Amino acid sequence: MDDNRIIELYFARSEDAISETAKKYGRYCGSIARSILFSEQDVEECVNDAYLAAWNSIPPARPEMLAAYLGRLTRNISINRAAKERAGKRQTNASVLFDEVSEFTPDQRAKEPIDSVEFTDLINRFLSGLKPKARVIFVQRYWHMDSVDQIAKSLDMSISAVKMTLMRTRSELAKFLTKEGYTL
Amino acid sequence: MKDERKTLIDLGGIDDKYITEAEQAIASKAAPKEFSKRRRGRTAALISAAVVLVLLLTAALWLFLPLKAPYPDVSKYKGSDYYDLISAINVQNYRKDHPDEAIFINNYEKYLKSGKQKVKLQYVSTETDKDNSGKGPTAGLPDEEGQTYFEVTDNQTEGVIEADMFKRSGKYLFYLSDHDLLAYEIAGADTKLAGSLRVIDEEYIDYTEGFYLSEDCTKVTLIYSATQLDENHHKIRPFGEYTVICSVDVSDPANMKKTGKLKIEGESYTSRMVDGKLTLILSDDEKDWQNINFDDPASFVPVMDDGESIKCLPSDRIHAYGQMYYIYTIVCRIDESTLELEDSIAVLSETDPEHIYMTEDSLYLSGSYFDESGDYSVLKSNIAEISLDGEKFGFIGSALVDGYAKDKFCFDEYNGVLRAVMTVQNPVIVEKDVSYTLVDNASIYCFDANDMTLLSSVENFAPDGEVVRSARFEGKTAYVCTSTTLVAVDPVYYFDLSDPNNITSIDTGAIPGFSTSLISLGNGYLLGIGRGRNLTLGRYTPAFKVAIYKDVGDKVEEVCSYELAGSYSENYKGYYIDRENGVFGFAFTTDKWFPWHDGEDDPEPVEVPDKSPFEETPVYVLLHFDGEKFEESVIPLSDSFRQGGYYYLRATVIDGKLYVLNNDQILVIAPEFTKAIDHQRLSRIPNFG
């Protein structure tokens, strides 16, 4: 079923919207959650939470790209779950991610609170200036939360090259954010 | 405090287009267009490798396959003995006609080799000076009266005799005056002309090398060069310019007669006599390279006339080397007694030999030229070695070095090593990409005499701006004088050449003046003949300076010196050098006397006396070194005696009497006037001229 028909089901408040979503994007959302969470149970729970979030937000939202919308929901829920488990010293696949992201995460002790919309806009601005290869690797790593190994396989690159690209991109992003006034 | 969770959540706001881009990359498992890598199967890899290999081979072929030559085809001469020479000359002639055309061997040279940057050239002239130091006169063994040979020429190499205008036996002095050979019977104050013979018949004489006196003092071998013109006063070819070797019977000086004549194309440069074998070196630049007829070898090969026929030098006796061909240097071996041309070899190169150094077994030819193959146009020298050793007579090898030599004394062979001292020119940028200048300095090189490969060198050992003034080798040691043209300061550099691969040197410090000739006296003593310290752009009269230096182990020190204001000849053969007795003689013309001071670029003038002791007086100066100082005798000469200058003036001391010859005059100075006197008494000395 195409995305527009699925969205119409959400707008019609038909329960087929969820089943059709799971049928089409269940594996996709699961892979995103599995990139972040260690436990398969947690993965299933987060995916189900993502479906619920979609049911609760559509309408009024009418996403232009359903895959991205669902992926984003799954991602955020998984990240929050991972953050909790990290705080509880529980193993997650996101632990390495958190360490890497820390390199360009603004310090919360800044004078002004960090506005998410503004921050996201800056990230998009930064990404627009990257070469496609570096941008895809960044998105796969920090949006899809794929492992370095998965990225290397999917793009026919060596692990070393992926790691090096990520390291350089993080460094450039940190400089970019610093130039924009953020304290890292 | 950081909230990585929030950052990750915020990263969720990345634009959908970027997420889609990444998903498509994941889904297709292929990199976007900007990705350079793509997984290939083994077959694809092999195909790629093959394609690359083919491309490389094609590129290599295109780059390195020879381009079609632009010069004329001479393949029809392949059957000629001279085909290799014809091919080489053909290429050179084309290059000369098209000097600005870049001729490339292949596309690599054409497209990938960097181009040459032409810059303005500052020209530095070379000095050609035949002044030498060598072995002094030696007394011959007593023999029949008049048949004893006495060496009066200070030859550079012992046993290798040099031609001169003056030779002597026990009874006679032989002197070449213009076209005439003169013989004087030695008799002190009663010395008289015993006989004379017109030995040179040609009208146009280019150069007179001099002559040799045989060991038994019965034969003179004379060498000179002449020009032959047609009715329109153009040089005829061949033999427009030629050298004559003429033998004269002088067993009876009163009835001298010619006994033989050999004529060779080319102008004599110099010669040497070793054990009755004459080695003659000629330059032949008479070939009309632009109008060569390859069907007629005489138009491009040296020719010789032995009196019976004109013969071309065989092809296996011709060797071409260097970058351009302009001049033949011909080396001939001639029997002194028969004038038979035993063998000859010709080398074809871009320049004639400015300096020739010869040992008993080897001949070294050194010629300099402007090398424009690099970014700068600088003087370089080609040093070629020719073996004179019997059946090995022939070309050994050549070496290209920076700079130029001052004279033949800048070369010396010792224990199979050729040592050479050169003045070099180092380019210095004046204006980037526009112009440069050349700064002088000095270098010393050691070559393996077996094949002329460079063993070692010490480069730029002098202060910038200094040129080599003189050099002298004594076995494992070399002494070199350098100076600028403005400030006459004479550092004598001492080089230890005992290990040619590890040359060490000592700068002995500055000594006022510089030596244009350095003469070894033995026992660590050197005689320097040259200029005093007041050589400054002609504002002051150059001072003539003679100095004794002593090698004290770690340096060279001046022991004593003698200076006189005036001019002198730098023709070394005009000096009287008696090493055994420490007596030295020089002809001299005094000039107005000014007191001197330290030379600077623009020195302040000093007070000039109202009267000078003498003014433009020709004198002959005799100096005797007693181990500590000079004792001087200054003998005035007549004005007529100095006519024509001192280049051909020769002198010798026999039984305490000084015999001075110049042109057709001879002066005998009695012993009492050769004692040391000071120049203030000069006005009271009678004029013997």
Coordinates of N, CA and C in Angstrom, one line a residue, chain B residues 17 25 42 68 98 153 157 212 225 275 289 322 328 373 396 501 516 584 624 686:
Chain B
K17 N 15.0 15.0 3.1 CA 15.7 14.7 1.8 C 17.0 14.0 2.1
A25 N 20.8 5.1 -0.5 CA 22.1 4.5 -0.5 C 22.2 3.2 0.1
R42 N 35.5 -10.2 -9.3 CA 36.9 -10.6 -9.8 C 37.0 -10.3 -11.3
K68 N 59.7 11.6 -35.8 CA 60.4 11.7 -37.1 C 61.4 12.9 -37.0
H98 N 69.0 25.9 -37.0 CA 67.7 26.2 -36.3 C 68.0 26.2 -34.8
T153 N 114.3 26.0 -21.1 CA 112.9 26.2 -21.0 C 112.4 25.6 -19.7
T157 N 106.4 19.7 -17.1 CA 106.5 18.4 -16.7 C 107.9 17.9 -17.0
Y212 N 112.4 23.0 -31.4 CA 113.1 22.1 -30.5 C 114.5 22.0 -31.0
S225 N 102.4 28.1 -38.0 CA 101.2 28.0 -38.7 C 101.0 29.2 -39.7
D275 N 111.5 12.1 -25.9 CA 112.4 11.1 -26.4 C 112.3 11.0 -27.9
W289 N 81.2 24.1 -42.4 CA 80.2 23.2 -42.0 C 78.8 23.4 -42.7
G322 N 80.9 15.9 -26.8 CA 80.3 17.2 -26.4 C 79.0 17.5 -27.1
Y328 N 87.8 20.8 -34.9 CA 88.6 19.6 -34.7 C 89.8 20.0 -33.9
S373 N 72.2 24.9 -21.7 CA 71.2 23.8 -21.7 C 70.3 24.0 -20.4
I396 N 90.7 8.6 -24.5 CA 90.3 7.8 -23.3 C 88.9 8.2 -22.8
N501 N 90.0 11.1 -2.6 CA 88.6 11.0 -2.2 C 88.3 11.8 -1.0
T516 N 100.4 35.6 -10.5 CA 99.9 35.1 -11.8 C 100.7 33.9 -12.2
F584 N 116.5 34.5 -10.3 CA 115.3 34.7 -11.1 C 115.5 36.0 -11.9
H624 N 118.3 37.4 -6.4 CA 118.9 36.3 -5.9 C 118.3 36.0 -4.5
P686 N 125.6 52.6 -16.4 CA 125.7 52.8 -17.8 C 124.6 52.0 -18.6

